[in-house]
Coordinates of C-alpha atoms in Angstrom, one line a residue:
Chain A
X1 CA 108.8 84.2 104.0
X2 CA 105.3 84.3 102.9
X3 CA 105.9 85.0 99.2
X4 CA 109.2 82.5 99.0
X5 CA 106.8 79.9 99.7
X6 CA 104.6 81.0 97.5
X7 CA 107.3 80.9 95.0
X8 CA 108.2 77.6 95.5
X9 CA 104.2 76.6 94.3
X10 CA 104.6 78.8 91.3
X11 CA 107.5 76.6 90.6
X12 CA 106.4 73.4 91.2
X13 CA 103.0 74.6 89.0
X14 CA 105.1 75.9 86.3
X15 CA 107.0 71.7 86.4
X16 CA 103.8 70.0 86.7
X17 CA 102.8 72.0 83.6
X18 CA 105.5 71.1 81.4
X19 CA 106.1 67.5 82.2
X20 CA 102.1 67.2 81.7
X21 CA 102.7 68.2 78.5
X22 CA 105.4 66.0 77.8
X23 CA 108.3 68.7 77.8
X24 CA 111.4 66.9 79.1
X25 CA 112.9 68.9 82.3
X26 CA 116.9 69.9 80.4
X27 CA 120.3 71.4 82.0
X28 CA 122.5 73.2 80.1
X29 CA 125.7 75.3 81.1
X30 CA 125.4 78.4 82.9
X31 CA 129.4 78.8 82.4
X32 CA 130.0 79.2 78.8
X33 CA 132.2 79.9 76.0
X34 CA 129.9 82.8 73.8
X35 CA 126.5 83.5 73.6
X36 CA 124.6 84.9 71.1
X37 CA 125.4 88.8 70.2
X38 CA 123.3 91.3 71.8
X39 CA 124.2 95.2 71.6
X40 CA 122.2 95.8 75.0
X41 CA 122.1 92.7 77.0
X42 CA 125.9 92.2 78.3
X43 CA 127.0 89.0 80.1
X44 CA 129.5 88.5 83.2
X45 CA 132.8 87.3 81.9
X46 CA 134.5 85.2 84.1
X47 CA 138.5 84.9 83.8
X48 CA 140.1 81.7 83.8
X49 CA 143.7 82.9 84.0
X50 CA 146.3 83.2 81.2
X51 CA 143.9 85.3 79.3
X52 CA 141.1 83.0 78.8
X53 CA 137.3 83.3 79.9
X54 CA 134.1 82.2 80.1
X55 CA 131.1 83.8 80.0
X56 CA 127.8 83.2 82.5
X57 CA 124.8 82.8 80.7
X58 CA 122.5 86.2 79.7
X59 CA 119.9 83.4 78.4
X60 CA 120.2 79.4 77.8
X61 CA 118.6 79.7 74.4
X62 CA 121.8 78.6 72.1
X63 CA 121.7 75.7 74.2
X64 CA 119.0 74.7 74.0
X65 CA 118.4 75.2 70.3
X66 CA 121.2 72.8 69.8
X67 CA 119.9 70.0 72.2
X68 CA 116.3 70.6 69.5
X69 CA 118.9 69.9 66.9
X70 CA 119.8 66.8 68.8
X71 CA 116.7 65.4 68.3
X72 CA 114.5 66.7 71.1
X73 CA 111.5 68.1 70.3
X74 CA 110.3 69.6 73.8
X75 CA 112.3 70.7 76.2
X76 CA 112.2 73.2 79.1
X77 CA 114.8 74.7 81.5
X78 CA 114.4 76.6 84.7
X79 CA 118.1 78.4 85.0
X80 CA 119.9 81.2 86.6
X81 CA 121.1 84.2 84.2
X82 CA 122.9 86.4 84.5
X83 CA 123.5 90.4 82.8
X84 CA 125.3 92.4 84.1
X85 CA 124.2 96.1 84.9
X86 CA 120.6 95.2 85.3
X87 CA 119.5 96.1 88.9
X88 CA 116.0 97.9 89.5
X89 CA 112.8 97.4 91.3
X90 CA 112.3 95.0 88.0
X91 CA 115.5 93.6 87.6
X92 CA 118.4 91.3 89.1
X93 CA 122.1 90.6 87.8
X94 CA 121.6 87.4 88.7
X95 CA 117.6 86.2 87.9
X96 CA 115.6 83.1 87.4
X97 CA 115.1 82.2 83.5
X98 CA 112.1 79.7 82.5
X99 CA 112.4 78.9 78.7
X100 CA 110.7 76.1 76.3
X101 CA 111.1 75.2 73.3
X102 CA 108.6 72.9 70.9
X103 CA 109.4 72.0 67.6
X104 CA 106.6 72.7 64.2
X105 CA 105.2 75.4 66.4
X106 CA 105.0 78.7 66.2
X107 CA 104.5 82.3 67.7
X108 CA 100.8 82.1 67.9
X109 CA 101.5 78.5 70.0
X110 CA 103.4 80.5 72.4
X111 CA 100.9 82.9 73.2
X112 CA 98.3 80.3 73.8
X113 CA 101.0 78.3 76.0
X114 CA 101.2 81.4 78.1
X115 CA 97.7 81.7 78.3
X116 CA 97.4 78.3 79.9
X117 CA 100.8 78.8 81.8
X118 CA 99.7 81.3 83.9
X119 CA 96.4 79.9 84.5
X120 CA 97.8 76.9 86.2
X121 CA 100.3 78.8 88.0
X122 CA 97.1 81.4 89.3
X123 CA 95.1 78.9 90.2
X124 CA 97.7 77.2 92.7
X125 CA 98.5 79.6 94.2
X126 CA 94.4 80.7 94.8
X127 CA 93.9 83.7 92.8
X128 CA 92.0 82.2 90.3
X129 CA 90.0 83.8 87.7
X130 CA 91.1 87.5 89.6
X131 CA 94.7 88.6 90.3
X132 CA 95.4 91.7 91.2
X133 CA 98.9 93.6 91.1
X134 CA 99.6 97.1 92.2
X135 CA 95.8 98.1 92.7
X136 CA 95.1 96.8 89.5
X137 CA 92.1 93.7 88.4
X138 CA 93.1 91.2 85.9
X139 CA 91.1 88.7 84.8
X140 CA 93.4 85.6 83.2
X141 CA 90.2 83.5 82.7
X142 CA 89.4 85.4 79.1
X143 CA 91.6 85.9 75.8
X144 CA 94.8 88.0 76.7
X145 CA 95.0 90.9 75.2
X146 CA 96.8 90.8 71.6
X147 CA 97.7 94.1 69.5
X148 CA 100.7 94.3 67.1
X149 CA 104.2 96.5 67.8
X150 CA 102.4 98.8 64.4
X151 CA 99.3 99.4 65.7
X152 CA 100.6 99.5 69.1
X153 CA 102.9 102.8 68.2
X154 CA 100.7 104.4 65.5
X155 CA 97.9 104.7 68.2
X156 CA 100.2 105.5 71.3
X157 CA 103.3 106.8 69.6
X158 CA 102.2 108.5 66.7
X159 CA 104.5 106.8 64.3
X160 CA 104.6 103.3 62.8
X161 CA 108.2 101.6 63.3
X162 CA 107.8 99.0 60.1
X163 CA 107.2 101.5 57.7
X164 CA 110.2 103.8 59.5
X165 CA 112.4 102.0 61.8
X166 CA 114.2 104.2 64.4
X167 CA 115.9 102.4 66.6
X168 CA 116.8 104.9 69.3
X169 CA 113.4 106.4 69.5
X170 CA 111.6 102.9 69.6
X171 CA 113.0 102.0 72.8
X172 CA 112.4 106.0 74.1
X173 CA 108.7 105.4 72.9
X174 CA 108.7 102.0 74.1
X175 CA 108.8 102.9 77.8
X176 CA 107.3 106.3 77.7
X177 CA 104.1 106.2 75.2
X178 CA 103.3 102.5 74.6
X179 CA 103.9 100.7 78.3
X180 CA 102.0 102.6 79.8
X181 CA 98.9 101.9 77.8
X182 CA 99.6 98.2 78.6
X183 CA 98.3 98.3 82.4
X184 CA 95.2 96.5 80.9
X185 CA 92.3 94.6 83.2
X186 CA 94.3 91.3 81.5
X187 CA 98.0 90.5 80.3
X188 CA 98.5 92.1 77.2
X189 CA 100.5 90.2 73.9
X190 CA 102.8 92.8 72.0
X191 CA 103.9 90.9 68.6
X192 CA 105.4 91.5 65.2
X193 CA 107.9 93.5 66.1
X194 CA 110.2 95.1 63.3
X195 CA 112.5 92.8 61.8
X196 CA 115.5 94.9 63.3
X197 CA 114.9 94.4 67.2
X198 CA 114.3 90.2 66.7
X199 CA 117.4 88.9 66.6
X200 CA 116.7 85.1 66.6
X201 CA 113.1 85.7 65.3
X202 CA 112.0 84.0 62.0
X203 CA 110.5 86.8 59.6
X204 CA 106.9 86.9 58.9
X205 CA 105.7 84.8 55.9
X206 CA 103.3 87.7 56.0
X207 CA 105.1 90.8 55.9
X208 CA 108.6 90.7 55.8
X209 CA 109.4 93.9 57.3
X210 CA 108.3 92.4 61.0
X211 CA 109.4 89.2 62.8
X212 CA 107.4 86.8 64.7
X213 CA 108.1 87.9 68.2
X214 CA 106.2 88.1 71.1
X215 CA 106.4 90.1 74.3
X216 CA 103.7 89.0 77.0
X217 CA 103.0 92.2 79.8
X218 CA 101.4 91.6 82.7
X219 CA 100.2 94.6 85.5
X220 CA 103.1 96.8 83.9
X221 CA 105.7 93.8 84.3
X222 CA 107.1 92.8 81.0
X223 CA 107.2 89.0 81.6
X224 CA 108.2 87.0 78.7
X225 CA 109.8 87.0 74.9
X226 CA 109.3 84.5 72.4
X227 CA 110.1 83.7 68.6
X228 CA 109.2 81.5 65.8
X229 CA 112.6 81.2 65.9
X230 CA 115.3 81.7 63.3
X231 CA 116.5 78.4 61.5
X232 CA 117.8 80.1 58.3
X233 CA 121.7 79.4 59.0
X234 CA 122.9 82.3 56.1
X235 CA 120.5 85.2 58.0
X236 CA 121.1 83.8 61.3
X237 CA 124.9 84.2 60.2
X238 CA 124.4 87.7 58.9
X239 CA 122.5 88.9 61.6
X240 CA 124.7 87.7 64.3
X241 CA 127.6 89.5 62.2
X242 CA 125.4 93.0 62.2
X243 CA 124.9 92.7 66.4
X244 CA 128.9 91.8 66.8
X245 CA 129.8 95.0 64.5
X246 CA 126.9 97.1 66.4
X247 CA 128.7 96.0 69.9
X248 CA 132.0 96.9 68.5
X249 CA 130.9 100.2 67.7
X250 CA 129.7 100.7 71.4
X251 CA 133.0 99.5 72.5
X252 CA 132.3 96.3 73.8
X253 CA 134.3 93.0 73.2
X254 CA 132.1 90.7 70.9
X255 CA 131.9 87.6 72.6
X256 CA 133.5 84.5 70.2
X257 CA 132.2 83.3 67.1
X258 CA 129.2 80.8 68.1
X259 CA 130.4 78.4 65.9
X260 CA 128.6 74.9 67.6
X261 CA 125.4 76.6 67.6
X262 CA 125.7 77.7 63.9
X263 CA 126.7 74.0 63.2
X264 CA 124.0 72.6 65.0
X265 CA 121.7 75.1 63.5
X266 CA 121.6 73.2 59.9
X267 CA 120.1 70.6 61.4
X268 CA 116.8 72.8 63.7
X269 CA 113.8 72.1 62.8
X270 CA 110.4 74.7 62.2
X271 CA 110.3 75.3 66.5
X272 CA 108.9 78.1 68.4
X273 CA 110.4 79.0 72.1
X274 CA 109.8 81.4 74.7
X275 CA 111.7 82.8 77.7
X276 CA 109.8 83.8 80.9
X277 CA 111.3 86.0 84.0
X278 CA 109.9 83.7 87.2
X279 CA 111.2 86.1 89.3
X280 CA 108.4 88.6 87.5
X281 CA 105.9 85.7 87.5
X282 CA 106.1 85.2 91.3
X283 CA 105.8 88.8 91.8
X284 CA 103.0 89.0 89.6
X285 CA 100.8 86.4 91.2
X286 CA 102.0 87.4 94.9
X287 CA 101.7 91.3 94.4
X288 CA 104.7 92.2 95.3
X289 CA 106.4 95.4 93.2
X290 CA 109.8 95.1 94.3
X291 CA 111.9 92.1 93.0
X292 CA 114.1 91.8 95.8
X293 CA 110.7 90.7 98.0
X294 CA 110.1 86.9 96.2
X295 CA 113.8 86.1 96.3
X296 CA 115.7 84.6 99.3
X297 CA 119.3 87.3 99.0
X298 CA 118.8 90.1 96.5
X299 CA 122.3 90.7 94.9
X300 CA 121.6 94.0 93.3
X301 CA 124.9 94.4 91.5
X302 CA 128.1 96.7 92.1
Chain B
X1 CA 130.7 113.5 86.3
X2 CA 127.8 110.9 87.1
X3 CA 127.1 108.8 84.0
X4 CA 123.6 107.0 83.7
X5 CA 124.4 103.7 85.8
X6 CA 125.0 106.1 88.7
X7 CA 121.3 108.3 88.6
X8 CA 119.7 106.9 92.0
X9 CA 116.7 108.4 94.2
X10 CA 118.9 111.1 96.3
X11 CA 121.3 112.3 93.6
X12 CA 122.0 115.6 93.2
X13 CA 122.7 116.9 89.7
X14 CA 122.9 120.2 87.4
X15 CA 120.7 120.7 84.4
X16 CA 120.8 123.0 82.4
X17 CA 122.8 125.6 85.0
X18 CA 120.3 124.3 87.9
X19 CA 120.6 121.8 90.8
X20 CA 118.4 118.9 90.8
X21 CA 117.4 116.2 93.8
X22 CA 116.3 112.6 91.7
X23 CA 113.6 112.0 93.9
X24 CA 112.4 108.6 91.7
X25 CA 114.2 106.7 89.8
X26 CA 113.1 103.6 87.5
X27 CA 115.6 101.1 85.9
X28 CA 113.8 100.1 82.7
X29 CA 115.2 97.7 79.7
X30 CA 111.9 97.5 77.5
X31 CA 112.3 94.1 75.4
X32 CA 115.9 93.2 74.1
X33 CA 116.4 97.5 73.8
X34 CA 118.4 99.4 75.2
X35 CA 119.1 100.4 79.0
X36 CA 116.5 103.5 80.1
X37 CA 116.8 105.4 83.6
X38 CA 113.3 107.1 84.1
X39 CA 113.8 109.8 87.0
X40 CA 111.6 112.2 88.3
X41 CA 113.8 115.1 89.3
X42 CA 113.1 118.1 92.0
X43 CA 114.8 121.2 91.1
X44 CA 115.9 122.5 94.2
X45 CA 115.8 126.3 93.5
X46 CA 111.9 126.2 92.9
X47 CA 111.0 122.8 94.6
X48 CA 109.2 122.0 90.7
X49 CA 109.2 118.2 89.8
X50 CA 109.6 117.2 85.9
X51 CA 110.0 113.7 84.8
X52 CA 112.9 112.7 82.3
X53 CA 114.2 109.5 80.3
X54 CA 117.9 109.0 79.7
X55 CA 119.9 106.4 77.6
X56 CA 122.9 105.0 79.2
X57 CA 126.4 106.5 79.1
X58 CA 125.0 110.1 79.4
X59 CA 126.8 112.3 81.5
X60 CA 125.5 114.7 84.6
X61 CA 127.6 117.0 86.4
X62 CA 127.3 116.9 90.0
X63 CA 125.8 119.1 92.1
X64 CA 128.4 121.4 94.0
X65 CA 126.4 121.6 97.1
X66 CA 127.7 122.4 100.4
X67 CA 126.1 123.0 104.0
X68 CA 126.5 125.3 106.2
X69 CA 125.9 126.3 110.4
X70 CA 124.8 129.8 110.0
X71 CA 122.7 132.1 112.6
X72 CA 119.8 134.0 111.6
X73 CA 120.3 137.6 112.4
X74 CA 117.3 139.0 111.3
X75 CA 114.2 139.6 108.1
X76 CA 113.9 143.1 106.2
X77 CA 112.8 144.1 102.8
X78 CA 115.4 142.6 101.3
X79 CA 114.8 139.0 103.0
X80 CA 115.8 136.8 105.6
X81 CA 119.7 137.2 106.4
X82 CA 122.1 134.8 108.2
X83 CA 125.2 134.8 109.2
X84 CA 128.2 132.6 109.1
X85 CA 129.5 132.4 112.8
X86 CA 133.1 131.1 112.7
X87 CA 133.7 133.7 109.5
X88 CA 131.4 136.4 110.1
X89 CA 129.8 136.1 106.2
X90 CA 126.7 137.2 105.8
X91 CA 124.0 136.2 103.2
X92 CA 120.4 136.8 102.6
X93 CA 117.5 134.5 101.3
X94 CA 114.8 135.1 99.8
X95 CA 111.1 134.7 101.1
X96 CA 110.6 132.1 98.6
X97 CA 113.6 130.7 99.3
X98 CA 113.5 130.2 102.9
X99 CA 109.5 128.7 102.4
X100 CA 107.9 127.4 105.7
X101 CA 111.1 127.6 107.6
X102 CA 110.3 131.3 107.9
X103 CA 107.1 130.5 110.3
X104 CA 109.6 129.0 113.0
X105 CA 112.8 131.2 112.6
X106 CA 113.8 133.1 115.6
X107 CA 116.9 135.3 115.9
X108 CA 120.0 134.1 116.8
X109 CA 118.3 130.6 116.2
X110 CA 121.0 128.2 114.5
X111 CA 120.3 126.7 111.2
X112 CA 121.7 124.5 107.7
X113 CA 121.9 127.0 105.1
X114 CA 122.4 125.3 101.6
X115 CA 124.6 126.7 98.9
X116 CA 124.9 125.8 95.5
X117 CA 128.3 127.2 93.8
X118 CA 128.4 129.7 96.9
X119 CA 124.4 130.8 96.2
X120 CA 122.2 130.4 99.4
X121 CA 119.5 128.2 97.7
X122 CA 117.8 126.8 101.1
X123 CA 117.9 126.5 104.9
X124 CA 116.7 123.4 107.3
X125 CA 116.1 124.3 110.9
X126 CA 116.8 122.5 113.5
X127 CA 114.3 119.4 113.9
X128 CA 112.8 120.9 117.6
X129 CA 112.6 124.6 118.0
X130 CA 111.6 126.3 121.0
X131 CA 109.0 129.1 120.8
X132 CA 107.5 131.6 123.4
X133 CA 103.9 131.7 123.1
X134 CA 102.7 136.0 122.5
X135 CA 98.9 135.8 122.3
X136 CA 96.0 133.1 123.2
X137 CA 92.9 133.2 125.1
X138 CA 92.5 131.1 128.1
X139 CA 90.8 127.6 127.1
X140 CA 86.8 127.7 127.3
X141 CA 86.3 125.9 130.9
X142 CA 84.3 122.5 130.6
X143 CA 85.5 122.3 127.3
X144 CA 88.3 119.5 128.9
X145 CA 87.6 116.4 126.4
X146 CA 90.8 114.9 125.8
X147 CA 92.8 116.2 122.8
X148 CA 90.7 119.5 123.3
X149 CA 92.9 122.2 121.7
X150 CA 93.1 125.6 121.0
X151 CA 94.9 128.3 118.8
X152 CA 98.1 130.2 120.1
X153 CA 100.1 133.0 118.4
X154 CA 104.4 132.2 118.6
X155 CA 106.7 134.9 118.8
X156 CA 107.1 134.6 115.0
X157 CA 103.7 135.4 114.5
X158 CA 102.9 132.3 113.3
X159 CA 99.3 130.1 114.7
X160 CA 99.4 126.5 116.2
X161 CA 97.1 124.6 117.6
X162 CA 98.3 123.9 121.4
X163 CA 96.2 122.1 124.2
X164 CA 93.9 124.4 126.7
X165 CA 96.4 124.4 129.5
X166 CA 98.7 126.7 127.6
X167 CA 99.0 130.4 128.9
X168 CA 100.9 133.5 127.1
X169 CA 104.3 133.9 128.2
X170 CA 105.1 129.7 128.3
X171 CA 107.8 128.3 125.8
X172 CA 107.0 125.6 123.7
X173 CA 108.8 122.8 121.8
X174 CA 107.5 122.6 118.2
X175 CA 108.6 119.8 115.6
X176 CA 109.6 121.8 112.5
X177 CA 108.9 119.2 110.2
X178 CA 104.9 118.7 111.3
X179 CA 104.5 122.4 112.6
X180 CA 102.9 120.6 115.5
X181 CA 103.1 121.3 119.5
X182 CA 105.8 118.5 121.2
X183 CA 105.5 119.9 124.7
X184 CA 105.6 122.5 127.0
X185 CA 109.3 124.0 128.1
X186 CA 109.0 126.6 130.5
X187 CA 105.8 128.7 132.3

């Protein structure tokens, strides 16, 4: 009872930010006809009869990259998502998705946007400069914490995956030597990851071997992702090709060609956009380690 | 077969030949990667914990496990034997194997022995046992504080801690998952 209410603050915090900043509150479809390609996020199809189907959305993002194309230059959803097979102390089929987009920005804007994002949200709900999840101290009034995906797993991992990517290992390492390490006394920033695991993510003018993609962690809760995101229609094209053949080869379905978002896609602008779990930010800033405890009727899945 | 979507806390697998209890299990997805099940597993031959990682779409066999009402007949060198009463089998534990239990197992008393592929592995006794008490002095008079207790030697030579009123000869109910005193049955 306690922490729904709570939630509902966070929300209304994580609004008043936004429109403050002159994002324009969006809708887009949760029922739609593809999504973007992803070998390990799969989405809830949903028949139509006589063969046909929709899909429910694992993430708004193609739609709202095409309402940037449109002409708006900052926009924000708070959506259901859906994917199915997730359920966990961490994780809901069906979740609450926060993402925002902002045209000539980049990575680095996101981070700072977080910064300030959970700030507000901390200090509505009175655990300001101090939160504390699981046991654990974390201050939010300082500089998060910010340390690359190379120096990340060439000081916890032993290996550096830009040089050598390996993609079955990186997740492995991922979970087992380098989260850990980010239970910090403030949210951590994980960026530049290799080019390989950013699907949508612009590469680095600096490197190319890394894209500019950011994971904030928070307590051991891996809270949001963002990109300078990926406006190069040929490489958007040929990545998108590489996931579909990759999902093939696991025997999934690909999903149809995204042909309106490629379309629309000419016409993006430089823009930067992140996606946030608010079911993770509510349980973050009401220490609760469960997921089903800050929403109203867990469904976990079948 | 299990595959990885099915690994929960309470599933009972084989590795590697041996039967494992998951007694934690983590659902993990680290970034846009792929599905990881973090369990810690208990293997139920030793009682050893290890932790493992696994990608989805592995398989796990499951363990063939199977319980079974058996009477305990009675301990020599070679272990603790029980007996199967509606086929008149007979198998024998180990010291190991039988752990704690062994402190509150009285012949004739009935217990759940555990079999994996027809090996005895384990036994769980009854939640209450009753016990006759063989040895303890007579509580120190004055000393009546409430909660006061004292030591007493059971039948199975095992040592509780029982309150003063307790006398040699009386039958006591003892919670087999504590090792504590419940009450007194019979003078």
């Amino acid at each position: 009872m306690q922490r729904l209410r709570q939630r509902a603050l966070i929300l209304q915090a994580v609004r008043n930010f936004f429109i403050s900043r002159e994002f324009l509150e969006v809708q887009t479809p949760v029922l739609v006809s593809t999504l973007a390609p992803e070998p390990y996020i799969e989405a809830i199809e949903v028949p139509l009869g006589k063969g046909d189907s929709l899909y429910l959305i694992t993430s708004p993002e193609l739609n709202l990259k095409r309402l940037l194309a449109k002409g708006f230059e900052h926009i924000f959803q708070i959506t259901p998502a859906f994917r199915k097979n997730e359920c966990g102390t961490k994780h809901l089929t069906e979740f609450t998705l926060l993402e925002w987009y902002s045209v000539y920005k980049d990575y680095v804007w996101l981070m700072e946007c977080c910064e300030e994002l959970l700030r507000h949200a901390a200090k509505v709900v009175g655990n300001w400069p101090v939160i504390e999840y699981g046991g654990m101290k974390m201050r939010l009034d300082r500089p998060f914490y910010r340390i690359s995906v190379q120096e990340a797993f060439i000081q916890w991992a032993g290996w550096d995956p830009v040089a050598n990517y390996d993609a079955d290992r990186f997740d492995l390492d991922m979970v087992e030597k380098v989260e850990p390490h980010l239970l910090m006394n403030r949210p951590v920033f994980l960026y530049d990851y290799p080019a390989q695991c950013a699907a949508l993510a612009r590469r680095s003018s600096k490197d190319i071997r890394v894209a500019e993609r950011v994971e904030l962690y928070a307590g051991g809760l891996e809270l949001a992702n963002g990109f300078s995101e990926l406006t190069d229609v040929k490489e958007q094209i040929q990545r998108f090709q590489e996931d579909m053949e990759r999902m093939s080869a696991m025997g999934r379905r690909p999903y149809p060609w995204p042909a309106a978002f490629l379309n629309s896609l000419e016409l993006l602008p430089d823009c930067a956009g992140m996606a946030m779990g608010v079911d993770r930010l509510v349980m973050l800033l009401t220490d609760a380690r469960v997921i089903d405890e800050v929403v109203a009727f867990p469904f976990k899945g079948v | 077969m299990y595959d990885s979507s099915d690994l929960r806390k309470g599933l009972k697998i084989v590795i590697d030949g041996t039967p494992y209890i998951v007694t934690d299990f983590q659902f993990s997805k680290p970034g846009k990667g792929q599905a990881l099940y973090r369990c810690k597993l208990k293997n139920m031959m030793t009682g050893y914990t290890m932790d493992r990682t696994y990608r989805s779409g592995e398989k796990f066999e499951p363990a063939n496990l199977d319980e079974v009402q058996m009477q305990f007949l009675y301990k020599d060198g070679d272990g603790f034997h029980f007996m199967d009463t509606q086929k008149y089998e007979q198998v024998a534990l180990t010291e190991e194997q039988v752990g704690e239990a062994k402190n509150f197992l009285k012949e004739n008393m009935e217990v759940t022995v555990l079999f994996f592929d027809s090996t005895p592995i384990d036994i769980t006794l009854p939640i209450f046992v009753e016990l006759q008490v063989t040895k303890s002095d007579p509580g120190v008079r004055g000393d009546t504080a409430t909660g006061a207790t004292k030591p007493a030697t059971l039948e199975t030579g095992y040592v509780i801690q029982v309150p003063l009123f307790i006398e040699e000869g009386d039958v006591l109910k003892i919670d087999t998952r504590t090792g504590e005193y419940v009450e007194r049955v019979k003078r």
